[in-house]
PDB file of C-alpha atoms in Angstrom:
ATOM      1  CA  MET A   1       0.061   0.029  -0.137  1.00 43.00           C
ATOM      2  CA  ARG A   2       2.654   2.309   0.981  1.00 43.00           C
ATOM      3  CA  ALA A   3       4.558   1.720  -2.439  1.00 44.00           C
ATOM      4  CA  ARG A   4       1.314   2.413  -4.412  1.00 44.00           C
ATOM      5  CA  LYS A   5       0.888   5.738  -2.213  1.00 44.00           C
ATOM      6  CA  LEU A   6       4.791   6.969  -3.404  1.00 38.00           C
ATOM      7  CA  THR A   7       3.823   5.786  -6.585  1.00 41.00           C
ATOM      8  CA  LEU A   8       0.964   8.009  -6.813  1.00 41.00           C
ATOM      9  CA  VAL A   9       2.786  10.949  -5.150  1.00 43.00           C
ATOM     10  CA  THR A  10       5.793  10.459  -7.472  1.00 40.00           C
ATOM     11  CA  LEU A  11       3.244  10.273 -10.556  1.00 39.00           C
ATOM     12  CA  ALA A  12       1.662  13.412  -9.274  1.00 42.00           C
ATOM     13  CA  ALA A  13       4.533  15.385  -9.200  1.00 43.00           C
ATOM     14  CA  VAL A  14       5.521  14.414 -12.677  1.00 40.00           C
ATOM     15  CA  ALA A  15       2.061  15.929 -13.619  1.00 42.00           C
ATOM     16  CA  GLY A  16       3.197  18.776 -11.983  1.00 46.00           C
ATOM     17  CA  LEU A  17       6.657  19.343 -13.977  1.00 41.00           C
ATOM     18  CA  SER A  18       4.240  18.799 -17.434  1.00 43.00           C
ATOM     19  CA  LEU A  19       1.856  20.855 -16.220  1.00 40.00           C
ATOM     20  CA  THR A  20       4.991  23.451 -15.270  1.00 42.00           C
ATOM     21  CA  ALA A  21       6.019  22.596 -18.449  1.00 41.00           C
ATOM     22  CA  CYS A  22       3.564  23.390 -20.624  1.00 41.00           C
ATOM     23  CA  GLN A  23       2.717  26.649 -18.585  1.00 46.00           C
ATOM     24  CA  ASN A  24       6.182  27.436 -19.433  1.00 45.00           C
ATOM     25  CA  ASP A  25       5.975  26.749 -23.384  1.00 46.00           C
ATOM     26  CA  ASP A  26       2.408  28.397 -23.366  1.00 47.00           C
ATOM     27  CA  GLY A  27       3.523  31.612 -21.576  1.00 45.00           C
ATOM     28  CA  GLY A  28       5.196  32.835 -24.922  1.00 45.00           C
ATOM     29  CA  THR A  29       2.068  32.997 -26.466  1.00 42.00           C
ATOM     30  CA  ALA A  30       0.011  34.102 -23.763  1.00 42.00           C
ATOM     31  CA  GLN A  31       2.338  37.374 -23.400  1.00 45.00           C
ATOM     32  CA  SER A  32       1.906  38.262 -26.571  1.00 42.00           C
ATOM     33  CA  PRO A  33      -1.176  40.101 -25.559  1.00 42.00           C
ATOM     34  CA  ALA A  34       0.210  41.918 -23.280  1.00 43.00           C
ATOM     35  CA  SER A  35       3.205  42.729 -25.244  1.00 43.00           C
ATOM     36  CA  GLY A  36       0.403  44.359 -27.723  1.00 44.00           C
ATOM     37  CA  THR A  37      -0.796  46.874 -24.998  1.00 41.00           C
ATOM     38  CA  PRO A  38       1.759  49.480 -25.301  1.00 42.00           C
ATOM     39  CA  THR A  39       0.567  49.810 -28.859  1.00 38.00           C
ATOM     40  CA  SER A  40      -2.823  50.968 -28.034  1.00 40.00           C
ATOM     41  CA  ALA A  41      -1.949  52.801 -25.440  1.00 41.00           C
ATOM     42  CA  PRO A  42      -0.122  55.414 -27.295  1.00 41.00           C
ATOM     43  CA  ALA A  43      -3.769  56.128 -29.035  1.00 42.00           C
ATOM     44  CA  SER A  44      -4.741  58.544 -26.612  1.00 41.00           C
ATOM     45  CA  GLY A  45      -1.125  59.920 -26.307  1.00 43.00           C
ATOM     46  CA  PRO A  46      -1.414  62.408 -29.807  1.00 43.00           C
ATOM     47  CA  SER A  47      -3.919  64.466 -28.015  1.00 43.00           C
ATOM     48  CA  ASP A  48      -1.813  65.255 -25.399  1.00 47.00           C
ATOM     49  CA  SER A  49       1.515  65.407 -27.899  1.00 44.00           C
ATOM     50  CA  PRO A  50       2.727  68.612 -28.591  1.00 42.00           C
ATOM     51  CA  SER A  51       2.067  68.678 -32.161  1.00 44.00           C
ATOM     52  CA  SER A  52      -1.790  68.670 -31.582  1.00 42.00           C
ATOM     53  CA  THR A  53      -1.414  71.489 -29.082  1.00 42.00           C
ATOM     54  CA  ALA A  54       0.620  73.585 -31.390  1.00 43.00           C
ATOM     55  CA  SER A  55      -1.884  73.322 -34.261  1.00 45.00           C
ATOM     56  CA  PRO A  56      -4.215  76.179 -33.293  1.00 43.00           C
ATOM     57  CA  SER A  57      -0.705  78.547 -33.059  1.00 42.00           C
ATOM     58  CA  PRO A  58      -0.647  79.185 -36.532  1.00 40.00           C
ATOM     59  CA  SER A  59      -3.861  81.494 -36.521  1.00 40.00           C
ATOM     60  CA  ASP A  60      -1.975  83.626 -33.891  1.00 44.00           C
ATOM     61  CA  SER A  61       1.141  83.680 -35.523  1.00 41.00           C
ATOM     62  CA  PRO A  62       2.841  87.205 -37.086  1.00 40.00           C
ATOM     63  CA  SER A  63       2.520  86.094 -40.672  1.00 39.00           C
ATOM     64  CA  SER A  64      -1.020  85.771 -40.173  1.00 39.00           C
ATOM     65  CA  GLY A  65      -1.877  88.605 -38.090  1.00 40.00           C
ATOM     66  CA  GLY A  66      -5.666  89.714 -38.602  1.00 39.00           C
ATOM     67  CA  THR A  67      -5.059  93.350 -37.316  1.00 35.00           C
ATOM     68  CA  SER A  68      -2.015  94.347 -40.038  1.00 34.00           C
ATOM     69  CA  SER A  69      -4.312  93.937 -42.975  1.00 33.00           C
ATOM     70  CA  PRO A  70      -7.250  96.216 -42.028  1.00 31.00           C
ATOM     71  CA  GLU A  71      -4.686  98.929 -40.764  1.00 30.00           C
ATOM     72  CA  ALA A  72      -3.079  98.997 -44.064  1.00 29.00           C
ATOM     73  CA  ASP A  73      -6.568  99.082 -45.401  1.00 27.00           C
ATOM     74  CA  SER A  74      -7.616 102.494 -42.894  1.00 26.00           C
ATOM     75  CA  SER A  75      -4.137 103.852 -44.050  1.00 25.00           C
ATOM     76  CA  GLY A  76      -4.481 103.567 -47.641  1.00 27.00           C
ATOM     77  CA  GLY A  77      -7.975 104.567 -47.649  1.00 27.00           C
ATOM     78  CA  SER A  78      -7.044 107.618 -46.061  1.00 28.00           C
ATOM     79  CA  THR A  79      -4.650 108.649 -48.485  1.00 31.00           C
ATOM     80  CA  THR A  80      -6.281 107.736 -51.480  1.00 34.00           C
ATOM     81  CA  GLY A  81      -9.638 109.097 -50.622  1.00 56.00           C
ATOM     82  CA  LYS A  82     -11.935 111.411 -52.715  1.00 84.00           C
ATOM     83  CA  ILE A  83     -12.166 115.199 -51.919  1.00 92.00           C
ATOM     84  CA  GLY A  84     -15.578 115.800 -51.469  1.00 95.00           C
ATOM     85  CA  LYS A  85     -17.265 118.717 -53.138  1.00 95.00           C
ATOM     86  CA  CYS A  86     -17.625 122.109 -52.161  1.00 97.00           C
ATOM     87  CA  ARG A  87     -20.919 122.726 -50.820  1.00 97.00           C
ATOM     88  CA  THR A  88     -22.813 126.253 -51.097  1.00 98.00           C
ATOM     89  CA  ASP A  89     -22.964 127.411 -47.548  1.00 97.00           C
ATOM     90  CA  GLU A  90     -18.934 126.270 -47.392  1.00 97.00           C
ATOM     91  CA  LEU A  91     -18.645 128.510 -49.669  1.00 98.00           C
ATOM     92  CA  GLU A  92     -17.974 132.810 -49.537  1.00 98.00           C
ATOM     93  CA  ILE A  93     -19.218 134.289 -53.034  1.00 98.00           C
ATOM     94  CA  THR A  94     -18.761 137.564 -54.369  1.00 98.00           C
ATOM     95  CA  ALA A  95     -18.891 139.258 -57.427  1.00 98.00           C
ATOM     96  CA  GLN A  96     -16.880 142.486 -58.823  1.00 97.00           C
ATOM     97  CA  ASP A  97     -16.863 144.105 -62.186  1.00 97.00           C
ATOM     98  CA  SER A  98     -14.021 143.050 -64.252  1.00 96.00           C
ATOM     99  CA  THR A  99     -14.532 145.185 -67.072  1.00 95.00           C
ATOM    100  CA  ILE A 100     -11.715 146.410 -69.221  1.00 91.00           C
ATOM    101  CA  ASP A 101     -11.716 149.539 -70.776  1.00 89.00           C
ATOM    102  CA  GLY A 102     -12.304 149.127 -74.655  1.00 86.00           C
ATOM    103  CA  ASP A 103     -13.322 145.414 -74.722  1.00 88.00           C
ATOM    104  CA  ARG A 104     -16.856 145.244 -76.568  1.00 89.00           C
ATOM    105  CA  ASP A 105     -18.200 143.140 -73.663  1.00 93.00           C
ATOM    106  CA  GLY A 106     -18.519 143.740 -70.301  1.00 95.00           C
ATOM    107  CA  LEU A 107     -17.091 141.738 -67.752  1.00 96.00           C
ATOM    108  CA  VAL A 108     -18.308 140.249 -64.066  1.00 97.00           C
ATOM    109  CA  ALA A 109     -15.888 137.690 -62.558  1.00 98.00           C
ATOM    110  CA  VAL A 110     -17.659 135.852 -60.079  1.00 98.00           C
ATOM    111  CA  THR A 111     -14.994 134.594 -56.647  1.00 98.00           C
ATOM    112  CA  LEU A 112     -16.053 131.424 -54.859  1.00 98.00           C
ATOM    113  CA  LYS A 113     -13.811 131.388 -51.486  1.00 98.00           C
ATOM    114  CA  ASN A 114     -13.659 128.259 -49.500  1.00 98.00           C
ATOM    115  CA  GLY A 115     -14.211 128.687 -45.743  1.00 97.00           C
ATOM    116  CA  GLY A 116     -14.963 125.165 -44.675  1.00 96.00           C
ATOM    117  CA  GLY A 117     -12.451 124.360 -42.969  1.00 97.00           C
ATOM    118  CA  ARG A 118     -11.206 121.355 -45.574  1.00 97.00           C
ATOM    119  CA  ASP A 119      -9.900 121.454 -49.351  1.00 97.00           C
ATOM    120  CA  CYS A 120     -13.041 120.774 -51.974  1.00 97.00           C
ATOM    121  CA  SER A 121     -13.565 120.125 -55.480  1.00 97.00           C
ATOM    122  CA  LEU A 122     -15.258 122.108 -57.974  1.00 96.00           C
ATOM    123  CA  SER A 123     -16.166 121.014 -61.490  1.00 94.00           C
ATOM    124  CA  ALA A 124     -16.316 123.173 -64.260  1.00 92.00           C
ATOM    125  CA  TYR A 125     -19.211 125.008 -64.511  1.00 96.00           C
ATOM    126  CA  ALA A 126     -21.346 126.729 -62.136  1.00 97.00           C
ATOM    127  CA  GLY A 127     -25.004 127.998 -62.813  1.00 97.00           C
ATOM    128  CA  VAL A 128     -25.700 131.603 -63.239  1.00 98.00           C
ATOM    129  CA  ASP A 129     -28.614 133.453 -63.903  1.00 97.00           C
ATOM    130  CA  LEU A 130     -29.309 137.004 -64.108  1.00 97.00           C
ATOM    131  CA  LYS A 131     -32.547 138.591 -62.337  1.00 97.00           C
ATOM    132  CA  THR A 132     -34.063 141.471 -65.056  1.00 95.00           C
ATOM    133  CA  ASN A 133     -37.051 143.179 -65.639  1.00 94.00           C
ATOM    134  CA  ALA A 134     -38.070 140.818 -68.309  1.00 91.00           C
ATOM    135  CA  GLY A 135     -37.728 138.152 -66.297  1.00 93.00           C
ATOM    136  CA  PRO A 136     -34.563 135.509 -65.338  1.00 94.00           C
ATOM    137  CA  LEU A 137     -32.148 134.870 -67.907  1.00 93.00           C
ATOM    138  CA  SER A 138     -29.456 131.903 -67.982  1.00 95.00           C
ATOM    139  CA  ALA A 139     -26.423 132.446 -68.897  1.00 96.00           C
ATOM    140  CA  GLU A 140     -24.929 130.059 -71.396  1.00 95.00           C
ATOM    141  CA  ARG A 141     -21.602 127.875 -71.354  1.00 95.00           C
ATOM    142  CA  THR A 142     -18.744 128.774 -73.793  1.00 94.00           C
ATOM    143  CA  GLY A 143     -17.732 125.655 -73.743  1.00 93.00           C
ATOM    144  CA  GLU A 144     -14.092 125.908 -72.878  1.00 93.00           C
ATOM    145  CA  LYS A 145     -13.042 122.343 -71.510  1.00 90.00           C
ATOM    146  CA  ALA A 146     -11.687 122.797 -68.193  1.00 86.00           C
ATOM    147  CA  ASP A 147     -10.373 119.816 -65.441  1.00 89.00           C
ATOM    148  CA  PRO A 148     -12.275 119.836 -62.079  1.00 90.00           C
ATOM    149  CA  TYR A 149     -11.040 122.021 -59.456  1.00 93.00           C
ATOM    150  CA  VAL A 150      -9.713 121.635 -55.906  1.00 96.00           C
ATOM    151  CA  LEU A 151      -9.870 124.540 -53.933  1.00 97.00           C
ATOM    152  CA  LYS A 152      -8.131 124.395 -51.206  1.00 97.00           C
ATOM    153  CA  ASP A 153      -9.548 125.588 -47.419  1.00 97.00           C
ATOM    154  CA  GLY A 154      -9.148 129.324 -47.338  1.00 97.00           C
ATOM    155  CA  LYS A 155      -8.327 129.895 -50.764  1.00 97.00           C
ATOM    156  CA  SER A 156      -9.876 131.609 -53.753  1.00 98.00           C
ATOM    157  CA  VAL A 157     -10.978 130.925 -57.399  1.00 97.00           C
ATOM    158  CA  SER A 158     -12.955 133.145 -60.337  1.00 97.00           C
ATOM    159  CA  PHE A 159     -14.635 132.723 -63.238  1.00 97.00           C
ATOM    160  CA  ALA A 160     -16.109 135.295 -65.491  1.00 97.00           C
ATOM    161  CA  VAL A 161     -19.235 136.385 -66.738  1.00 97.00           C
ATOM    162  CA  SER A 162     -19.723 138.552 -70.066  1.00 96.00           C
ATOM    163  CA  TYR A 163     -22.660 140.116 -71.482  1.00 95.00           C
ATOM    164  CA  PRO A 164     -23.029 142.962 -74.293  1.00 93.00           C
ATOM    165  CA  LYS A 165     -22.861 146.552 -73.395  1.00 91.00           C
ATOM    166  CA  ASN A 166     -25.881 148.515 -74.150  1.00 90.00           C
ATOM    167  CA  ASP A 167     -24.938 151.094 -76.862  1.00 84.00           C
ATOM    168  CA  SER A 168     -28.419 150.627 -78.619  1.00 78.00           C
ATOM    169  CA  GLY A 169     -29.314 153.847 -77.133  1.00 76.00           C
ATOM    170  CA  GLY A 170     -32.490 152.345 -76.059  1.00 77.00           C
ATOM    171  CA  SER A 171     -33.696 152.094 -72.048  1.00 84.00           C
ATOM    172  CA  GLY A 172     -32.424 147.876 -72.991  1.00 90.00           C
ATOM    173  CA  VAL A 173     -33.177 145.688 -70.148  1.00 92.00           C
ATOM    174  CA  ARG A 174     -32.671 146.159 -66.604  1.00 94.00           C
ATOM    175  CA  VAL A 175     -30.318 143.927 -64.617  1.00 96.00           C
ATOM    176  CA  THR A 176     -31.390 143.668 -60.903  1.00 94.00           C
ATOM    177  CA  GLY A 177     -29.412 140.846 -59.605  1.00 97.00           C
ATOM    178  CA  LEU A 178     -26.959 137.662 -59.976  1.00 98.00           C
ATOM    179  CA  VAL A 179     -27.737 134.325 -59.204  1.00 98.00           C
ATOM    180  CA  VAL A 180     -25.127 131.813 -58.557  1.00 98.00           C
ATOM    181  CA  THR A 181     -25.098 128.107 -58.049  1.00 98.00           C
ATOM    182  CA  PRO A 182     -22.154 126.081 -57.309  1.00 97.00           C
ATOM    183  CA  PRO A 183     -20.977 123.100 -59.549  1.00 96.00           C
ATOM    184  CA  ASP A 184     -23.117 120.451 -58.422  1.00 95.00           C
ATOM    185  CA  GLU A 185     -24.946 121.799 -56.253  1.00 97.00           C
ATOM    186  CA  THR A 186     -28.809 122.859 -56.028  1.00 96.00           C
ATOM    187  CA  LYS A 187     -28.323 125.895 -53.241  1.00 97.00           C
ATOM    188  CA  SER A 188     -28.010 129.433 -55.075  1.00 98.00           C
ATOM    189  CA  VAL A 189     -26.778 132.501 -53.727  1.00 98.00           C
ATOM    190  CA  THR A 190     -28.015 135.666 -54.794  1.00 98.00           C
ATOM    191  CA  LEU A 191     -26.418 138.693 -55.131  1.00 98.00           C
ATOM    192  CA  ASP A 192     -26.397 142.376 -56.246  1.00 97.00           C
ATOM    193  CA  TRP A 193     -25.144 142.756 -60.199  1.00 97.00           C
ATOM    194  CA  PRO A 194     -21.822 144.661 -60.501  1.00 97.00           C
ATOM    195  CA  GLY A 195     -22.056 145.374 -64.332  1.00 96.00           C
ATOM    196  CA  ALA A 196     -23.644 147.764 -66.334  1.00 94.00           C
ATOM    197  CA  ALA A 197     -27.226 148.365 -65.781  1.00 94.00           C
ATOM    198  CA  THR A 198     -29.019 147.428 -68.741  1.00 94.00           C
ATOM    199  CA  LEU A 199     -28.604 145.159 -70.952  1.00 93.00           C
ATOM    200  CA  PRO A 200     -29.447 145.732 -75.020  1.00 90.00           C
ATOM    201  CA  VAL A 201     -32.568 143.919 -76.198  1.00 83.00           C
ATOM    202  CA  THR A 202     -31.806 141.163 -78.390  1.00 70.00           C
ATOM    203  CA  GLU A 203     -33.841 140.288 -81.507  1.00 58.00           C
ATOM    204  CA  GLY A 204     -35.254 136.192 -81.777  1.00 52.00           C
ATOM    205  CA  GLY A 205     -34.647 135.741 -77.533  1.00 52.00           C
ATOM    206  CA  GLY A 206     -30.806 135.383 -78.140  1.00 54.00           C
ATOM    207  CA  ASN A 207     -29.400 134.698 -75.137  1.00 61.00           C
ATOM    208  CA  PRO A 208     -26.291 137.299 -75.296  1.00 85.00           C
ATOM    209  CA  VAL A 209     -24.709 136.370 -71.641  1.00 94.00           C
ATOM    210  CA  LYS A 210     -21.378 134.096 -71.461  1.00 96.00           C
ATOM    211  CA  LEU A 211     -20.315 131.926 -69.006  1.00 97.00           C
ATOM    212  CA  GLY A 212     -16.972 130.585 -68.452  1.00 96.00           C
ATOM    213  CA  PRO A 213     -15.473 127.769 -66.719  1.00 96.00           C
ATOM    214  CA  ILE A 214     -14.161 127.736 -62.962  1.00 96.00           C
ATOM    215  CA  GLY A 215     -11.009 129.812 -63.323  1.00 94.00           C
ATOM    216  CA  SER A 216     -11.755 131.800 -66.345  1.00 93.00           C
ATOM    217  CA  ALA A 217     -11.301 135.029 -64.739  1.00 89.00           C
ATOM    218  CA  GLY A 218      -8.024 136.085 -62.688  1.00 73.00           C
ATOM    219  CA  GLN A 219      -5.568 133.562 -61.244  1.00 54.00           C
ATOM    220  CA  GLY A 220      -7.513 132.940 -57.756  1.00 58.00           C
ATOM    221  CA  ASP A 221      -5.259 132.761 -54.515  1.00 65.00           C
TER     222      ASP A 221
END
């Protein structure tokens, strides 16, 4: 009986050694999943990696600075902006007789002085109407070509209104006032007429009064 127990114990020991050997043999493959564990761990790593946190930086980099362009546009606009037109309320408008002895026609110079506190522009022709006892009489443009004129703040420019002298010996048409409308404006200014008191009566409704462009009388100042 004792010999059988020893045999069983011996067999059990041998079986234990065999089982241990089998486990050691299988251990190389059993650890393979564990060895694969580090490959899955970095999956969460890129979100914390420097490359992922640096990606927003290009939008904040100096090369893409969003504030520099608007400043450049703003400064460009201020240097290339157009000069506004002269308004009637910004202009001091006067008229004086500038007839030269010996000339066939009389001449009135109308002067526009810029008192608006800014430079402004005037297109070629103003509007001029004479008030007479026979009704209003519009001056006719001479047709001279003229470019837009920039009138500096505090400076003046003049244009000419020419009219025929009344040498007919008759009473003629009596002039009672001068209405001036600056270029591209609708508001007018009425002035005293500084020229000859009358115009000759013209046949056929002709218009003897001529209007020169801005700058056609004198040189301004």
